[in-house]
Tab-separated table of C-alpha atoms in Angstrom:
chain	number	residue	atom	x	y	z
A	974	MET	CA	-12.074	-19.232	-0.810
A	975	HIS	CA	-10.044	-16.028	-0.514
A	976	GLN	CA	-8.435	-16.531	-3.942
A	977	GLU	CA	-11.892	-16.520	-5.519
A	978	LYS	CA	-12.847	-13.364	-3.601
A	979	ILE	CA	-9.665	-11.620	-4.766
A	980	LYS	CA	-10.649	-12.319	-8.393
A	981	GLN	CA	-14.050	-10.822	-7.608
A	982	ILE	CA	-12.344	-7.659	-6.304
A	983	TYR	CA	-10.782	-7.066	-9.743
A	984	THR	CA	-14.183	-7.674	-11.376
A	985	GLU	CA	-15.992	-5.229	-9.086
A	986	VAL	CA	-13.357	-2.475	-9.323
A	987	ASN	CA	-13.334	-2.843	-13.121
A	988	LYS	CA	-17.052	-2.047	-13.175
A	989	ILE	CA	-15.953	1.528	-12.439
A	990	VAL	CA	-12.253	1.716	-13.315
A	991	VAL	CA	-11.039	0.768	-16.785
A	992	GLY	CA	-7.712	-1.060	-16.834
A	993	GLN	CA	-5.157	-0.064	-14.139
A	994	LYS	CA	-4.791	-3.722	-13.072
A	995	TYR	CA	-1.187	-3.004	-12.066
A	996	MET	CA	-2.222	-0.195	-9.702
A	997	ILE	CA	-5.075	-2.285	-8.224
A	998	ASN	CA	-2.666	-5.187	-7.669
A	999	ARG	CA	-0.168	-2.976	-5.827
A	1000	LEU	CA	-2.908	-1.410	-3.692
A	1001	MET	CA	-3.981	-4.902	-2.607
A	1002	VAL	CA	-0.369	-5.846	-1.842
A	1003	GLY	CA	-0.209	-2.840	0.481
A	1004	LEU	CA	-3.569	-3.605	2.074
A	1005	PHE	CA	-2.743	-7.246	2.766
A	1006	THR	CA	0.742	-6.495	4.174
A	1007	GLN	CA	-0.014	-3.312	6.155
A	1008	GLY	CA	2.062	-1.211	3.757
A	1009	HIS	CA	1.345	2.391	2.786
A	1010	ILE	CA	1.410	3.178	-0.939
A	1011	LEU	CA	2.528	6.335	-2.760
A	1012	LEU	CA	0.908	6.692	-6.194
A	1013	GLU	CA	2.677	8.985	-8.642
A	1014	GLY	CA	1.106	10.023	-11.919
A	1015	VAL	CA	-0.278	12.970	-13.823
A	1016	PRO	CA	-3.857	14.109	-13.057
A	1017	GLY	CA	-6.801	12.234	-14.560
A	1018	LEU	CA	-5.455	8.680	-14.340
A	1019	ALA	CA	-8.194	7.481	-11.924
A	1020	LYS	CA	-5.930	7.300	-8.871
A	1021	THR	CA	-8.566	8.796	-6.558
A	1022	LEU	CA	-11.407	6.892	-8.243
A	1023	THR	CA	-9.570	3.561	-7.894
A	1024	VAL	CA	-8.867	4.020	-4.185
A	1025	ASN	CA	-12.446	5.143	-3.534
A	1026	THR	CA	-13.884	2.164	-5.434
A	1027	LEU	CA	-11.546	-0.282	-3.688
A	1028	ALA	CA	-12.658	1.045	-0.302
A	1029	ASN	CA	-16.303	0.402	-1.249
A	1030	VAL	CA	-15.522	-3.119	-2.446
A	1031	LEU	CA	-13.707	-3.853	0.811
A	1032	HIS	CA	-16.357	-2.328	3.065
A	1033	LEU	CA	-13.794	-0.117	4.804
A	1034	ASP	CA	-14.230	3.330	6.303
A	1035	PHE	CA	-12.743	5.670	3.706
A	1036	LYS	CA	-11.710	9.335	3.960
A	1037	ARG	CA	-10.215	11.549	1.282
A	1038	ILE	CA	-8.042	14.452	2.412
A	1039	GLN	CA	-7.080	17.092	-0.126
A	1040	PHE	CA	-3.652	18.368	0.902
A	1041	THR	CA	-3.173	22.105	0.360
A	1042	PRO	CA	-0.471	24.631	1.417
A	1043	ASP	CA	-2.771	26.098	4.106
A	1044	LEU	CA	-3.680	22.718	5.651
A	1045	LEU	CA	-3.014	22.507	9.408
A	1046	PRO	CA	-2.213	19.400	11.491
A	1047	ALA	CA	-5.544	19.882	13.300
A	1048	ASP	CA	-7.368	19.619	9.942
A	1049	LEU	CA	-5.880	16.157	9.593
A	1050	LEU	CA	-5.813	14.779	13.143
A	1051	GLY	CA	-8.549	16.704	14.934
A	1052	THR	CA	-8.395	19.152	17.812
A	1053	MET	CA	-9.647	20.053	21.298
A	1054	ILE	CA	-12.834	22.138	21.350
A	1055	TYR	CA	-14.397	23.861	24.349
A	1056	ASN	CA	-17.860	22.641	25.392
A	1057	GLN	CA	-19.553	25.602	27.063
A	1058	LYS	CA	-22.360	23.459	28.509
A	1059	ALA	CA	-20.030	21.011	30.230
A	1060	SER	CA	-17.330	23.660	30.819
A	1061	ASN	CA	-14.561	21.378	29.567
A	1062	PHE	CA	-12.544	20.565	26.474
A	1063	GLU	CA	-13.605	17.686	24.202
A	1064	VAL	CA	-11.755	15.927	21.408
A	1065	LYS	CA	-13.085	16.418	17.890
A	1066	LYS	CA	-11.476	13.695	15.776
A	1067	GLY	CA	-10.219	14.487	12.276
A	1068	PRO	CA	-10.485	12.552	9.003
A	1069	ILE	CA	-7.372	10.481	9.819
A	1070	PHE	CA	-9.656	8.244	11.914
A	1071	ALA	CA	-10.587	5.853	9.108
A	1072	ASN	CA	-9.355	2.552	7.695
A	1073	LEU	CA	-8.339	3.828	4.291
A	1074	ILE	CA	-6.931	7.350	3.925
A	1075	LEU	CA	-6.469	8.908	0.519
A	1076	ALA	CA	-3.928	11.727	0.940
A	1077	ASP	CA	-4.479	13.542	-2.344
A	1078	GLU	CA	-1.474	15.546	-3.605
A	1079	VAL	CA	0.364	14.822	-0.375
A	1080	ASN	CA	3.342	16.961	-1.390
A	1081	ARG	CA	1.259	20.166	-1.339
A	1082	SER	CA	1.219	20.506	2.461
A	1083	PRO	CA	3.986	21.962	4.678
A	1084	ALA	CA	6.315	20.136	7.080
A	1085	LYS	CA	4.049	20.342	10.163
A	1086	VAL	CA	1.292	18.426	8.388
A	1087	GLN	CA	3.788	15.899	7.040
A	1088	SER	CA	5.108	15.199	10.553
A	1089	ALA	CA	1.547	14.766	11.849
A	1090	LEU	CA	0.849	12.235	9.103
A	1091	LEU	CA	4.159	10.505	9.854
A	1092	GLU	CA	3.114	9.486	13.393
A	1093	SER	CA	-0.136	8.037	12.052
A	1094	MET	CA	1.670	6.027	9.373
A	1095	GLN	CA	4.431	4.648	11.562
A	1096	GLU	CA	2.859	4.288	14.996
A	1097	LYS	CA	-0.793	3.725	13.921
A	1098	GLN	CA	-1.776	6.276	16.542
A	1099	VAL	CA	-2.707	9.950	16.858
A	1100	THR	CA	-1.938	12.379	19.685
A	1101	ILE	CA	-4.422	15.196	20.279
A	1102	GLY	CA	-3.586	17.423	23.237
A	1103	GLU	CA	-2.321	15.060	25.934
A	1104	THR	CA	-4.304	12.027	24.780
A	1105	THR	CA	-3.076	9.338	22.396
A	1106	PHE	CA	-5.643	7.430	20.332
A	1107	GLN	CA	-5.013	4.105	18.602
A	1108	LEU	CA	-6.232	4.064	15.010
A	1109	ASP	CA	-8.678	1.430	13.838
A	1110	ARG	CA	-7.184	-1.571	12.019
A	1111	PRO	CA	-6.622	-2.026	9.169
A	1112	PHE	CA	-5.124	1.425	8.673
A	1113	LEU	CA	-3.614	2.314	5.334
A	1114	VAL	CA	-2.442	5.592	3.810
A	1115	LEU	CA	-2.652	5.765	0.022
A	1116	ALA	CA	-1.049	9.017	-1.080
A	1117	THR	CA	-0.919	10.592	-4.523
A	1118	GLN	CA	1.484	13.137	-5.937
A	1119	ASN	CA	1.716	14.863	-9.293
A	1120	PRO	CA	5.229	14.595	-10.785
A	1121	VAL	CA	4.644	17.404	-13.306
A	1122	ASP	CA	3.306	20.432	-11.427
A	1123	GLN	CA	5.971	21.321	-8.850
A	1124	GLU	CA	4.844	24.901	-8.171
A	1125	GLY	CA	3.596	25.286	-4.602
A	1126	THR	CA	4.744	21.813	-3.551
A	1127	TYR	CA	6.966	20.658	-0.698
A	1128	PRO	CA	9.289	17.721	-1.418
A	1129	LEU	CA	8.473	14.895	0.997
A	1130	PRO	CA	11.207	14.325	3.604
A	1131	GLU	CA	13.245	11.153	3.019
A	1132	ALA	CA	12.126	9.872	6.439
A	1133	GLN	CA	8.503	10.038	5.344
A	1134	VAL	CA	9.008	8.699	1.833
A	1135	ASP	CA	10.801	5.700	3.367
A	1136	ARG	CA	7.631	4.883	5.349
A	1137	PHE	CA	5.791	4.116	2.130
A	1138	MET	CA	6.104	0.440	1.292
A	1139	MET	CA	5.992	1.143	-2.442
A	1140	LYS	CA	6.006	4.081	-4.796
A	1141	VAL	CA	3.884	3.091	-7.767
A	1142	HIS	CA	4.114	4.963	-11.067
A	1143	VAL	CA	0.682	5.151	-12.696
A	1144	GLY	CA	0.822	5.318	-16.484
A	1145	TYR	CA	-1.539	6.390	-19.236
A	1146	PRO	CA	-4.212	3.951	-20.470
A	1147	SER	CA	-3.982	2.266	-23.867
A	1148	LYS	CA	-6.032	3.581	-26.832
A	1149	ASP	CA	-8.729	0.920	-26.344
A	1150	GLU	CA	-8.875	1.584	-22.606
A	1151	GLU	CA	-9.185	5.325	-23.114
A	1152	LEU	CA	-11.972	4.767	-25.648
A	1153	GLU	CA	-13.839	2.698	-23.042
A	1154	ILE	CA	-13.163	5.366	-20.355
A	1155	MET	CA	-14.554	8.062	-22.636
A	1156	ARG	CA	-17.689	6.046	-23.436
A	1157	ARG	CA	-18.278	5.038	-19.839
A	1158	MET	CA	-17.691	8.392	-18.178
A	1159	SER	CA	-19.569	10.445	-20.777
A	1160	ASN	CA	-22.679	8.311	-20.148
A	1161	MET	CA	-24.583	10.382	-17.591
A	1162	THR	CA	-26.711	7.370	-16.574
A	1163	PHE	CA	-23.650	5.259	-15.746
A	1164	ASP	CA	-24.224	3.093	-12.669
A	1165	ASN	CA	-21.271	3.327	-10.275
A	1166	GLU	CA	-22.520	0.837	-7.677
A	1167	VAL	CA	-20.242	-2.004	-6.599
A	1168	ASN	CA	-20.734	-5.021	-4.341
A	1169	THR	CA	-18.834	-5.547	-1.099
A	1170	ILE	CA	-16.502	-8.538	-1.409
A	1171	LEU	CA	-14.193	-8.574	1.629
A	1172	THR	CA	-14.774	-7.725	5.279
A	1173	LYS	CA	-12.154	-6.659	7.824
A	1174	GLU	CA	-12.095	-10.255	9.111
A	1175	ASP	CA	-11.294	-11.501	5.579
A	1176	ILE	CA	-8.433	-9.000	5.311
A	1177	PHE	CA	-6.926	-10.157	8.610
A	1178	ALA	CA	-7.329	-13.812	7.520
A	1179	ILE	CA	-5.556	-13.097	4.215
A	1180	ARG	CA	-2.714	-11.419	6.115
A	1181	GLY	CA	-2.348	-14.608	8.134
A	1182	GLU	CA	-2.200	-16.692	4.938
A	1183	ILE	CA	0.418	-14.407	3.370
A	1184	ASN	CA	2.467	-14.743	6.542
A	1185	GLN	CA	2.566	-18.508	5.908
A	1186	VAL	CA	3.906	-18.141	2.341
A	1187	ASN	CA	7.327	-19.791	2.192
A	1188	LEU	CA	10.374	-17.683	1.376
A	1189	SER	CA	13.485	-19.865	1.203
A	1190	GLU	CA	16.705	-18.832	2.899
A	1191	SER	CA	18.455	-18.479	-0.467
A	1192	LEU	CA	15.793	-15.988	-1.575
A	1193	GLU	CA	16.055	-14.143	1.740
A	1194	ARG	CA	19.777	-13.757	1.113
A	1195	TYR	CA	19.063	-12.724	-2.494
A	1196	ILE	CA	16.956	-9.835	-1.156
A	1197	ILE	CA	19.828	-8.793	1.122
A	1198	GLU	CA	22.273	-8.855	-1.815
A	1199	LEU	CA	19.956	-6.618	-3.862
A	1200	ILE	CA	19.677	-4.089	-1.039
A	1201	PHE	CA	23.427	-4.071	-0.356
A	1202	ALA	CA	24.054	-3.515	-4.080
A	1203	THR	CA	22.221	-0.173	-3.742
A	1204	ARG	CA	24.590	0.854	-0.935
A	1205	ASP	CA	27.885	-0.376	-2.379
A	1206	PRO	CA	27.328	-0.888	-6.121
A	1207	ALA	CA	31.050	-0.952	-6.925
A	1208	ALA	CA	31.434	-4.155	-4.872
A	1209	TYR	CA	28.941	-5.812	-7.230
A	1210	GLY	CA	30.668	-4.697	-10.423
A	1211	LEU	CA	28.389	-1.693	-10.893
A	1212	LYS	CA	31.180	0.880	-11.114
A	1213	GLU	CA	29.346	3.256	-13.438
A	1214	GLU	CA	26.173	3.202	-11.311
A	1215	ALA	CA	28.286	3.892	-8.190
A	1216	ASN	CA	28.998	7.365	-9.571
A	1217	TYR	CA	25.306	8.245	-9.443
A	1218	ILE	CA	24.056	6.883	-6.107
A	1219	GLN	CA	24.225	9.234	-3.129
A	1220	PHE	CA	22.367	6.993	-0.646
A	1221	GLY	CA	21.266	3.376	-0.938
A	1222	ALA	CA	18.099	1.741	0.359
A	1223	SER	CA	17.392	1.459	4.099
A	1224	PRO	CA	16.635	-1.781	6.008
A	1225	ARG	CA	12.929	-1.022	5.473
A	1226	ALA	CA	13.565	-1.919	1.825
A	1227	SER	CA	14.542	-5.509	2.657
A	1228	ILE	CA	11.568	-5.886	5.029
A	1229	ASN	CA	9.101	-4.555	2.462
A	1230	LEU	CA	10.626	-6.498	-0.423
A	1231	ASN	CA	10.148	-9.674	1.630
A	1232	LEU	CA	6.499	-8.838	2.408
A	1233	ALA	CA	5.638	-7.661	-1.104
A	1234	ALA	CA	7.139	-10.774	-2.730
A	1235	LYS	CA	5.063	-12.999	-0.414
A	1236	ALA	CA	1.921	-11.027	-1.262
A	1237	ILE	CA	2.597	-11.295	-5.009
A	1238	ALA	CA	3.073	-15.072	-4.672
A	1239	PHE	CA	-0.199	-15.313	-2.714
A	1240	LEU	CA	-2.118	-13.247	-5.288
A	1241	GLU	CA	-0.744	-15.590	-7.953
A	1242	GLY	CA	-2.178	-18.547	-6.003
A	1243	ARG	CA	1.148	-19.921	-4.731
A	1244	ASP	CA	2.309	-20.647	-1.183
A	1245	PHE	CA	5.977	-20.109	-2.056
A	1246	VAL	CA	8.003	-17.211	-3.458
A	1247	LEU	CA	9.914	-17.349	-6.754
A	1248	PRO	CA	12.868	-15.105	-7.700
A	1249	GLU	CA	10.575	-13.534	-10.319
A	1250	ASP	CA	8.245	-12.308	-7.548
A	1251	ILE	CA	11.120	-10.405	-5.948
A	1252	LYS	CA	12.199	-8.928	-9.290
A	1253	GLU	CA	8.621	-7.903	-10.073
A	1254	VAL	CA	8.164	-5.764	-6.961
A	1255	ALA	CA	11.768	-4.569	-6.569
A	1256	PRO	CA	11.278	-1.411	-8.710
A	1257	ASP	CA	8.232	-0.332	-6.671
A	1258	VAL	CA	9.936	-1.006	-3.337
A	1259	LEU	CA	13.273	0.590	-4.270
A	1260	ASN	CA	12.529	3.514	-6.603
A	1261	HIS	CA	11.876	6.010	-3.785
A	1262	ARG	CA	14.598	4.691	-1.484
A	1263	ILE	CA	17.608	5.145	-3.753
A	1264	ILE	CA	18.747	8.787	-3.637
A	1265	LEU	CA	20.683	9.889	-6.698
A	1266	ASN	CA	23.187	12.756	-6.881
A	1267	TYR	CA	23.361	15.749	-9.210
A	1268	GLU	CA	25.553	13.869	-11.685
A	1269	ALA	CA	22.714	11.414	-12.296
A	1270	GLU	CA	20.338	14.284	-12.996
A	1271	ALA	CA	22.846	15.920	-15.331
A	1272	ASP	CA	23.351	12.656	-17.251
A	1273	GLY	CA	19.645	11.835	-17.361
A	1274	ILE	CA	19.993	8.730	-15.182
A	1275	THR	CA	16.877	7.667	-13.248
A	1276	THR	CA	16.380	5.352	-10.287
A	1277	HIS	CA	14.629	2.977	-12.722
A	1278	ASP	CA	17.893	2.704	-14.726
A	1279	ILE	CA	19.859	1.967	-11.543
A	1280	ILE	CA	17.381	-0.689	-10.342
A	1281	GLN	CA	17.368	-2.457	-13.715
A	1282	ALA	CA	21.183	-2.500	-13.705
A	1283	ILE	CA	21.210	-3.998	-10.193
A	1284	LEU	CA	18.610	-6.658	-11.098
A	1285	SER	CA	20.579	-7.663	-14.190
A	1286	LYS	CA	23.934	-7.789	-12.366
A	1287	VAL	CA	22.929	-9.342	-9.020
A	1288	ASN	CA	21.511	-12.827	-9.454
A	1289	ILE	CA	20.589	-15.640	-7.121
A	1290	SER	CA	23.704	-17.630	-8.067
A	1291	MET	CA	25.740	-15.027	-6.145
A	1292	VAL	CA	24.063	-16.016	-2.880
A	1293	LYS	CA	26.446	-17.953	-0.654
């Protein structure tokens, strides 16, 4: 039943969004595994539109927050306001109190706002004054950042970046897709209505099904080998790559690689994980967790190059 509904999600989102199946797939992986997603791509690639449409299809409470340099933590979380009639302070909740948060251009806000968002992402709670509020479930932060325009931006702290399950690079559409985008969006009578497919109860049920997807012990150990290869590449015969890696992936990488591989298997209609599932999501799970040094930048080496080298060198036959 849920597999059929998931196919319908793609159909409904594609009524509005042309292409971007890869991004939609990764957003659903995050939703069904409680993982926050960081979308990186130049402006105009329908990142905001896709998240907004997905929220409508899933019948979730959706809030978009435009991050700016003058944004304050209170603008995000809410604040205490004085009620003159009652002669007391009341809590006015901010936009963070929703199921799906789109943090647009998340790297444009200063450290205080980033730390406020961090508590929400990790603890699923918000503290206003002396009161702590639990956020409604499901709670998911989908953040976007522009990799081109760096003026007036604040690099995200490693501790926050690590809280994102995946960092997904959003690419340009094909020629045919862009032709369809142009025709669709230049039609001023275009109908942007979509049908609701999944409820919160469906989402929780799907999470339960993904939790039952089988990941063999050999594949569990394969994940561990991949993560350890980012920390000590020389031990895996990656001597050249060892010169470029400053810090390897944290234990969150192995946890999220496990969850993402299960979700990919489920979305493919299987109740077991294949090595290909792990390889498919490894770049998204690892690309923001491997910190390269200045030598890598000087030589034009990217985290994508490092991940591909690790995937080609470390194979399941190495698992003991």
